[in-house]
PDB file of C-alpha atoms in Angstrom:
ATOM      1  CA  ASP A   1     -19.122  -1.262  -2.937  1.00 60.00           C
ATOM      2  CA  THR A   2     -15.398  -0.532  -3.386  1.00 65.00           C
ATOM      3  CA  GLU A   3     -14.504  -0.697   0.283  1.00 90.00           C
ATOM      4  CA  VAL A   4     -12.204  -2.793   2.376  1.00 95.00           C
ATOM      5  CA  THR A   5     -13.423  -2.645   5.942  1.00 96.00           C
ATOM      6  CA  GLN A   6     -11.128  -3.307   8.838  1.00 97.00           C
ATOM      7  CA  THR A   7     -12.136  -3.741  12.483  1.00 97.00           C
ATOM      8  CA  PRO A   8     -11.304  -2.607  15.042  1.00 97.00           C
ATOM      9  CA  LYS A   9      -9.827   0.777  14.121  1.00 95.00           C
ATOM     10  CA  HIS A  10      -7.788   0.881  17.291  1.00 96.00           C
ATOM     11  CA  LEU A  11      -6.658  -1.911  19.586  1.00 97.00           C
ATOM     12  CA  VAL A  12      -4.591  -1.890  22.788  1.00 97.00           C
ATOM     13  CA  MET A  13      -3.495  -5.278  24.058  1.00 95.00           C
ATOM     14  CA  GLY A  14      -1.216  -6.708  26.639  1.00 93.00           C
ATOM     15  CA  MET A  15       1.607  -9.069  25.783  1.00 93.00           C
ATOM     16  CA  THR A  16      -0.309 -12.061  27.129  1.00 91.00           C
ATOM     17  CA  ASN A  17      -3.571 -11.281  25.365  1.00 92.00           C
ATOM     18  CA  LYS A  18      -5.078 -13.013  22.329  1.00 96.00           C
ATOM     19  CA  LYS A  19      -6.912 -10.772  19.859  1.00 96.00           C
ATOM     20  CA  SER A  20      -7.938 -10.806  16.236  1.00 97.00           C
ATOM     21  CA  LEU A  21      -8.003  -8.260  13.466  1.00 98.00           C
ATOM     22  CA  LYS A  22     -10.728  -8.557  10.882  1.00 98.00           C
ATOM     23  CA  CYS A  23     -10.887  -7.489   7.238  1.00 98.00           C
ATOM     24  CA  GLU A  24     -13.822  -7.742   4.903  1.00 97.00           C
ATOM     25  CA  GLN A  25     -14.460  -6.934   1.255  1.00 96.00           C
ATOM     26  CA  HIS A  26     -17.435  -7.565  -0.991  1.00 92.00           C
ATOM     27  CA  MET A  27     -15.898  -6.700  -4.354  1.00 92.00           C
ATOM     28  CA  GLY A  28     -15.409 -10.332  -5.384  1.00 91.00           C
ATOM     29  CA  HIS A  29     -11.677  -9.966  -5.110  1.00 91.00           C
ATOM     30  CA  ARG A  30      -9.798 -13.255  -4.875  1.00 91.00           C
ATOM     31  CA  ALA A  31      -6.517 -11.987  -3.445  1.00 91.00           C
ATOM     32  CA  MET A  32      -6.161 -10.466   0.035  1.00 93.00           C
ATOM     33  CA  TYR A  33      -3.146  -9.095   1.853  1.00 93.00           C
ATOM     34  CA  TRP A  34      -1.895  -8.114   5.268  1.00 96.00           C
ATOM     35  CA  TYR A  35       0.672  -5.301   5.573  1.00 95.00           C
ATOM     36  CA  LYS A  36       2.403  -3.924   8.621  1.00 97.00           C
ATOM     37  CA  GLN A  37       3.278  -0.229   8.691  1.00 96.00           C
ATOM     38  CA  LYS A  38       5.461   1.398  11.275  1.00 96.00           C
ATOM     39  CA  ALA A  39       5.279   5.154  11.824  1.00 92.00           C
ATOM     40  CA  LYS A  40       6.758   7.223   8.964  1.00 88.00           C
ATOM     41  CA  LYS A  41       7.645   4.063   7.054  1.00 93.00           C
ATOM     42  CA  PRO A  42       6.159   2.386   4.016  1.00 94.00           C
ATOM     43  CA  PRO A  43       3.939  -0.677   4.374  1.00 94.00           C
ATOM     44  CA  GLU A  44       5.659  -4.059   4.556  1.00 93.00           C
ATOM     45  CA  LEU A  45       3.960  -7.133   3.170  1.00 92.00           C
ATOM     46  CA  MET A  46       3.221  -9.867   5.687  1.00 95.00           C
ATOM     47  CA  PHE A  47       0.859 -12.367   4.065  1.00 94.00           C
ATOM     48  CA  VAL A  48      -0.914 -12.978   0.795  1.00 91.00           C
ATOM     49  CA  TYR A  49      -3.973 -15.130   0.271  1.00 92.00           C
ATOM     50  CA  SER A  50      -4.967 -16.133  -3.232  1.00 89.00           C
ATOM     51  CA  TYR A  51      -8.272 -17.972  -3.681  1.00 90.00           C
ATOM     52  CA  GLU A  52      -8.453 -18.448   0.074  1.00 92.00           C
ATOM     53  CA  LYS A  53      -5.070 -20.213   0.219  1.00 92.00           C
ATOM     54  CA  LEU A  54      -2.010 -18.763   1.834  1.00 91.00           C
ATOM     55  CA  SER A  55       0.376 -17.930  -0.994  1.00 86.00           C
ATOM     56  CA  ILE A  56       3.059 -15.908   0.711  1.00 81.00           C
ATOM     57  CA  ASN A  57       4.311 -15.631   4.274  1.00 84.00           C
ATOM     58  CA  GLU A  58       7.059 -13.067   4.380  1.00 83.00           C
ATOM     59  CA  SER A  59       8.911 -14.712   7.294  1.00 87.00           C
ATOM     60  CA  VAL A  60       6.402 -13.401   9.785  1.00 94.00           C
ATOM     61  CA  PRO A  61       6.776 -14.665  13.400  1.00 94.00           C
ATOM     62  CA  SER A  62       4.263 -17.284  14.434  1.00 94.00           C
ATOM     63  CA  ARG A  63       2.687 -15.000  16.982  1.00 96.00           C
ATOM     64  CA  PHE A  64       0.859 -13.580  13.925  1.00 97.00           C
ATOM     65  CA  SER A  65      -1.522 -16.213  12.494  1.00 96.00           C
ATOM     66  CA  PRO A  66      -3.597 -15.351   9.374  1.00 97.00           C
ATOM     67  CA  GLU A  67      -6.841 -17.018   8.460  1.00 97.00           C
ATOM     68  CA  CYS A  68      -9.089 -16.734   5.386  1.00 96.00           C
ATOM     69  CA  PRO A  69     -12.494 -18.284   6.260  1.00 94.00           C
ATOM     70  CA  ASN A  70     -14.005 -17.384   2.940  1.00 92.00           C
ATOM     71  CA  SER A  71     -13.367 -15.204  -0.082  1.00 90.00           C
ATOM     72  CA  SER A  72     -14.662 -12.065   1.625  1.00 95.00           C
ATOM     73  CA  LEU A  73     -12.992 -12.330   4.985  1.00 97.00           C
ATOM     74  CA  LEU A  74      -9.389 -12.213   6.187  1.00 97.00           C
ATOM     75  CA  ASN A  75      -8.429 -12.417   9.832  1.00 98.00           C
ATOM     76  CA  LEU A  76      -5.131 -11.878  11.646  1.00 98.00           C
ATOM     77  CA  HIS A  77      -4.953 -13.653  14.968  1.00 97.00           C
ATOM     78  CA  LEU A  78      -2.503 -12.158  17.481  1.00 97.00           C
ATOM     79  CA  HIS A  79      -0.972 -13.899  20.457  1.00 95.00           C
ATOM     80  CA  ALA A  80       1.939 -13.108  22.769  1.00 94.00           C
ATOM     81  CA  LEU A  81       2.889  -9.981  20.871  1.00 95.00           C
ATOM     82  CA  GLN A  82       5.821  -7.744  21.757  1.00 96.00           C
ATOM     83  CA  PRO A  83       5.817  -3.936  22.127  1.00 96.00           C
ATOM     84  CA  GLU A  84       7.747  -3.686  18.888  1.00 96.00           C
ATOM     85  CA  ASP A  85       4.742  -5.176  17.108  1.00 97.00           C
ATOM     86  CA  SER A  86       2.882  -1.944  17.714  1.00 97.00           C
ATOM     87  CA  ALA A  87       2.057  -0.587  14.238  1.00 97.00           C
ATOM     88  CA  LEU A  88      -0.683   0.108  11.739  1.00 97.00           C
ATOM     89  CA  TYR A  89      -1.924  -3.120  10.174  1.00 97.00           C
ATOM     90  CA  LEU A  90      -3.355  -2.661   6.741  1.00 96.00           C
ATOM     91  CA  CYS A  91      -5.509  -5.083   4.831  1.00 96.00           C
ATOM     92  CA  ALA A  92      -5.800  -4.905   1.039  1.00 93.00           C
ATOM     93  CA  SER A  93      -7.579  -6.826  -1.713  1.00 92.00           C
ATOM     94  CA  SER A  94      -7.280  -7.079  -5.458  1.00 89.00           C
ATOM     95  CA  PRO A  95      -9.173  -8.887  -8.192  1.00 86.00           C
ATOM     96  CA  SER A  96      -6.377 -11.418  -8.683  1.00 77.00           C
ATOM     97  CA  GLN A  97      -2.932 -12.204  -7.465  1.00 68.00           C
ATOM     98  CA  VAL A  98      -1.393  -9.563  -9.751  1.00 68.00           C
ATOM     99  CA  ASN A  99      -2.579  -6.702  -7.629  1.00 65.00           C
ATOM    100  CA  THR A 100      -2.594  -3.901 -10.089  1.00 73.00           C
ATOM    101  CA  GLU A 101      -5.828  -2.633  -8.583  1.00 77.00           C
ATOM    102  CA  ALA A 102      -5.229  -3.124  -4.898  1.00 85.00           C
ATOM    103  CA  PHE A 103      -7.758  -1.503  -2.535  1.00 90.00           C
ATOM    104  CA  PHE A 104      -6.630  -0.836   1.039  1.00 92.00           C
ATOM    105  CA  GLY A 105      -8.585  -0.562   4.244  1.00 94.00           C
ATOM    106  CA  GLN A 106      -8.069   2.172   6.797  1.00 93.00           C
ATOM    107  CA  GLY A 107      -6.036  -0.080   8.980  1.00 95.00           C
ATOM    108  CA  THR A 108      -6.041  -1.117  12.618  1.00 97.00           C
ATOM    109  CA  ARG A 109      -3.764   0.917  14.902  1.00 96.00           C
ATOM    110  CA  LEU A 110      -2.326  -1.706  17.266  1.00 97.00           C
ATOM    111  CA  THR A 111      -0.571  -0.833  20.501  1.00 97.00           C
ATOM    112  CA  VAL A 112       1.055  -3.589  22.543  1.00 96.00           C
ATOM    113  CA  VAL A 113       1.630  -2.707  26.203  1.00 95.00           C
TER     114      VAL A 113
ATOM    115  CA  ALA B   1      15.698  -7.360  -5.940  1.00 73.00           C
ATOM    116  CA  GLN B   2      13.911  -4.145  -6.762  1.00 81.00           C
ATOM    117  CA  THR B   3      14.484  -0.902  -4.944  1.00 91.00           C
ATOM    118  CA  VAL B   4      12.409   2.330  -5.019  1.00 96.00           C
ATOM    119  CA  THR B   5      13.926   5.613  -3.987  1.00 97.00           C
ATOM    120  CA  GLN B   6      12.054   8.767  -3.108  1.00 97.00           C
ATOM    121  CA  SER B   7      14.672  11.429  -2.442  1.00 96.00           C
ATOM    122  CA  GLN B   8      12.317  14.122  -1.056  1.00 96.00           C
ATOM    123  CA  PRO B   9      11.155  13.247   2.480  1.00 96.00           C
ATOM    124  CA  GLU B  10       9.026  16.368   2.685  1.00 97.00           C
ATOM    125  CA  MET B  11       7.657  18.953   0.288  1.00 97.00           C
ATOM    126  CA  SER B  12       5.232  21.843   0.417  1.00 97.00           C
ATOM    127  CA  VAL B  13       3.265  23.690  -2.196  1.00 98.00           C
ATOM    128  CA  GLN B  14       0.898  26.612  -2.267  1.00 98.00           C
ATOM    129  CA  GLU B  15      -2.722  25.893  -3.009  1.00 97.00           C
ATOM    130  CA  ALA B  16      -3.489  25.985  -6.762  1.00 97.00           C
ATOM    131  CA  GLU B  17       0.205  25.616  -7.649  1.00 98.00           C
ATOM    132  CA  THR B  18       1.894  22.669  -9.304  1.00 98.00           C
ATOM    133  CA  VAL B  19       4.300  20.280  -7.559  1.00 98.00           C
ATOM    134  CA  THR B  20       6.389  17.307  -8.749  1.00 98.00           C
ATOM    135  CA  LEU B  21       7.354  14.429  -6.566  1.00 98.00           C
ATOM    136  CA  SER B  22      10.303  12.348  -7.720  1.00 98.00           C
ATOM    137  CA  CYS B  23      10.813   8.598  -7.688  1.00 98.00           C
ATOM    138  CA  THR B  24      13.547   6.428  -9.133  1.00 97.00           C
ATOM    139  CA  TYR B  25      13.705   2.653  -9.133  1.00 96.00           C
ATOM    140  CA  ASP B  26      16.139  -0.094  -9.898  1.00 94.00           C
ATOM    141  CA  THR B  27      15.182  -3.356 -11.586  1.00 90.00           C
ATOM    142  CA  SER B  28      16.461  -5.836 -14.083  1.00 87.00           C
ATOM    143  CA  GLU B  29      12.902  -6.717 -15.160  1.00 85.00           C
ATOM    144  CA  SER B  30      11.482  -5.444 -18.428  1.00 84.00           C
ATOM    145  CA  ASN B  31       7.787  -5.843 -17.596  1.00 86.00           C
ATOM    146  CA  TYR B  32       6.462  -4.218 -14.474  1.00 90.00           C
ATOM    147  CA  TYR B  33       3.954  -1.724 -13.068  1.00 91.00           C
ATOM    148  CA  LEU B  34       4.618   1.497 -11.225  1.00 94.00           C
ATOM    149  CA  PHE B  35       2.176   3.202  -8.868  1.00 95.00           C
ATOM    150  CA  TRP B  36       1.731   6.269  -6.806  1.00 97.00           C
ATOM    151  CA  TYR B  37      -0.274   5.778  -3.610  1.00 96.00           C
ATOM    152  CA  LYS B  38      -1.547   8.539  -1.369  1.00 96.00           C
ATOM    153  CA  GLN B  39      -1.961   8.075   2.413  1.00 96.00           C
ATOM    154  CA  PRO B  40      -3.809  10.979   4.060  1.00 93.00           C
ATOM    155  CA  PRO B  41      -4.074  11.288   7.858  1.00 87.00           C
ATOM    156  CA  SER B  42      -7.123   8.947   7.629  1.00 81.00           C
ATOM    157  CA  ARG B  43      -4.447   6.238   7.059  1.00 87.00           C
ATOM    158  CA  GLN B  44      -6.098   4.583   4.029  1.00 88.00           C
ATOM    159  CA  MET B  45      -3.785   3.965   1.147  1.00 91.00           C
ATOM    160  CA  ILE B  46      -5.405   5.248  -2.037  1.00 92.00           C
ATOM    161  CA  LEU B  47      -4.163   4.467  -5.502  1.00 92.00           C
ATOM    162  CA  VAL B  48      -3.509   7.750  -7.336  1.00 95.00           C
ATOM    163  CA  ILE B  49      -2.132   6.529 -10.652  1.00 95.00           C
ATOM    164  CA  ARG B  50      -0.722   3.492 -12.318  1.00 93.00           C
ATOM    165  CA  GLN B  51       1.730   3.008 -15.233  1.00 94.00           C
ATOM    166  CA  GLU B  52       2.508  -0.134 -17.151  1.00 91.00           C
ATOM    167  CA  ALA B  53       6.127  -0.233 -18.199  1.00 91.00           C
ATOM    168  CA  TYR B  54       5.406  -1.381 -21.748  1.00 90.00           C
ATOM    169  CA  LYS B  55       3.292   1.737 -22.353  1.00 89.00           C
ATOM    170  CA  GLN B  56       5.266   4.718 -23.582  1.00 86.00           C
ATOM    171  CA  GLN B  57       2.412   7.151 -23.015  1.00 92.00           C
ATOM    172  CA  ASN B  58       2.452   8.772 -19.621  1.00 94.00           C
ATOM    173  CA  ALA B  59      -0.605   8.002 -17.447  1.00 93.00           C
ATOM    174  CA  THR B  60      -2.885  10.809 -16.356  1.00 94.00           C
ATOM    175  CA  GLU B  61      -5.770  10.999 -13.903  1.00 93.00           C
ATOM    176  CA  ASN B  62      -7.426  14.368 -13.716  1.00 95.00           C
ATOM    177  CA  ARG B  63      -4.919  16.669 -11.942  1.00 97.00           C
ATOM    178  CA  PHE B  64      -2.363  13.899 -11.519  1.00 97.00           C
ATOM    179  CA  SER B  65       0.095  12.923 -14.231  1.00 97.00           C
ATOM    180  CA  VAL B  66       3.377  11.031 -14.388  1.00 97.00           C
ATOM    181  CA  ASN B  67       6.595  11.549 -16.263  1.00 97.00           C
ATOM    182  CA  PHE B  68       7.789   7.975 -16.907  1.00 96.00           C
ATOM    183  CA  GLN B  69      11.338   7.679 -18.208  1.00 95.00           C
ATOM    184  CA  LYS B  70      11.995   3.952 -18.592  1.00 94.00           C
ATOM    185  CA  ALA B  71      15.614   4.228 -19.655  1.00 93.00           C
ATOM    186  CA  ALA B  72      16.383   6.514 -16.745  1.00 95.00           C
ATOM    187  CA  LYS B  73      14.196   4.390 -14.374  1.00 95.00           C
ATOM    188  CA  SER B  74      12.417   7.503 -13.276  1.00 97.00           C
ATOM    189  CA  PHE B  75       8.719   7.892 -12.396  1.00 97.00           C
ATOM    190  CA  SER B  76       7.762  11.322 -11.133  1.00 98.00           C
ATOM    191  CA  LEU B  77       4.288  12.484 -10.135  1.00 98.00           C
ATOM    192  CA  LYS B  78       3.003  15.913 -11.056  1.00 98.00           C
ATOM    193  CA  ILE B  79       0.066  17.339  -9.167  1.00 98.00           C
ATOM    194  CA  SER B  80      -1.527  20.350 -10.872  1.00 98.00           C
ATOM    195  CA  ASP B  81      -3.823  22.911  -9.201  1.00 98.00           C
ATOM    196  CA  SER B  82      -2.912  21.527  -5.733  1.00 98.00           C
ATOM    197  CA  GLN B  83      -5.795  21.332  -3.274  1.00 97.00           C
ATOM    198  CA  LEU B  84      -5.785  21.174   0.505  1.00 97.00           C
ATOM    199  CA  GLY B  85      -7.100  17.617   0.298  1.00 95.00           C
ATOM    200  CA  ASP B  86      -3.864  16.605  -1.464  1.00 97.00           C
ATOM    201  CA  THR B  87      -2.032  16.930   1.826  1.00 97.00           C
ATOM    202  CA  ALA B  88      -0.802  13.405   2.508  1.00 97.00           C
ATOM    203  CA  MET B  89       2.074  11.018   2.427  1.00 97.00           C
ATOM    204  CA  TYR B  90       2.797   9.875  -1.148  1.00 98.00           C
ATOM    205  CA  PHE B  91       4.389   6.482  -1.815  1.00 97.00           C
ATOM    206  CA  CYS B  92       5.900   5.387  -5.121  1.00 97.00           C
ATOM    207  CA  ALA B  93       5.683   1.630  -5.618  1.00 94.00           C
ATOM    208  CA  PHE B  94       6.924  -1.021  -8.012  1.00 92.00           C
ATOM    209  CA  MET B  95       5.505  -4.420  -8.902  1.00 88.00           C
ATOM    210  CA  ASN B  96       6.958  -7.030 -11.191  1.00 81.00           C
ATOM    211  CA  SER B  97       4.282  -8.193 -13.636  1.00 75.00           C
ATOM    212  CA  GLY B  98       5.603 -11.727 -13.873  1.00 68.00           C
ATOM    213  CA  ALA B  99       3.760 -14.801 -12.679  1.00 59.00           C
ATOM    214  CA  GLY B 100       3.257 -15.021  -8.942  1.00 59.00           C
ATOM    215  CA  SER B 101       3.913 -11.338  -8.468  1.00 60.00           C
ATOM    216  CA  TYR B 102       2.183 -10.174  -5.335  1.00 64.00           C
ATOM    217  CA  GLN B 103       4.512  -7.818  -3.717  1.00 77.00           C
ATOM    218  CA  LEU B 104       4.450  -4.097  -3.956  1.00 85.00           C
ATOM    219  CA  THR B 105       7.863  -2.577  -3.216  1.00 89.00           C
ATOM    220  CA  PHE B 106       7.340   0.855  -1.766  1.00 93.00           C
ATOM    221  CA  GLY B 107       9.628   3.853  -1.519  1.00 96.00           C
ATOM    222  CA  LYS B 108      10.024   5.574   1.850  1.00 96.00           C
ATOM    223  CA  GLY B 109       7.455   8.215   0.980  1.00 97.00           C
ATOM    224  CA  THR B 110       7.232  11.960   0.487  1.00 98.00           C
ATOM    225  CA  LYS B 111       5.163  14.001   2.924  1.00 97.00           C
ATOM    226  CA  LEU B 112       3.334  16.669   0.938  1.00 98.00           C
ATOM    227  CA  SER B 113       1.783  19.676   2.657  1.00 97.00           C
ATOM    228  CA  VAL B 114      -0.520  21.975   0.671  1.00 97.00           C
ATOM    229  CA  ILE B 115      -0.458  25.473   2.171  1.00 97.00           C
ATOM    230  CA  PRO B 116      -3.536  27.703   1.921  1.00 95.00           C
TER     231      PRO B 116
END
């Protein structure tokens, strides 16, 4: 199994809603990442978890709240988002914190209305 | 800080032909990794090829090969025998191999279209 599975694939939410994005991998990887990708732009790193501990928060607003319940799961909790937060959210994992073999999921296309 | 530059926003190639995508980068580090990722319309980022900076030999993966020029800080991707499935956005990326290195720095991407 070399997959990173993200759910849902598409999400439309209002600015007052609370929703969560989910990411799952069963490759035994110990580092997991959230990226944000706007249309026609490269991905931008948001968070890094290494051994289930938050290692990097790239100055992401608090309306995005990551959570790593166990080594296979990574969540991104969303609350009070703005329309400019609409983007593709990509999850990735790698065997260790030096992510020379990063595997990406197919992303969640988020639209904030 | 590292920067990655892809100077070709869009390219096209005839099926079965060869195409080269260019990438230059700027860093003061001596040990690092370089990558080419492919993002087809399905949105998933797929690693195409990886090069360790300390290796002089250019990496190859089937129809994909790189021309790594460390002194010139250049890392181009050659796709031979182009196939329709190669149509995608291609991102060049850099990663410092030092301790605590998590971040991939991506270029802005090159949109490649393979024409039947």
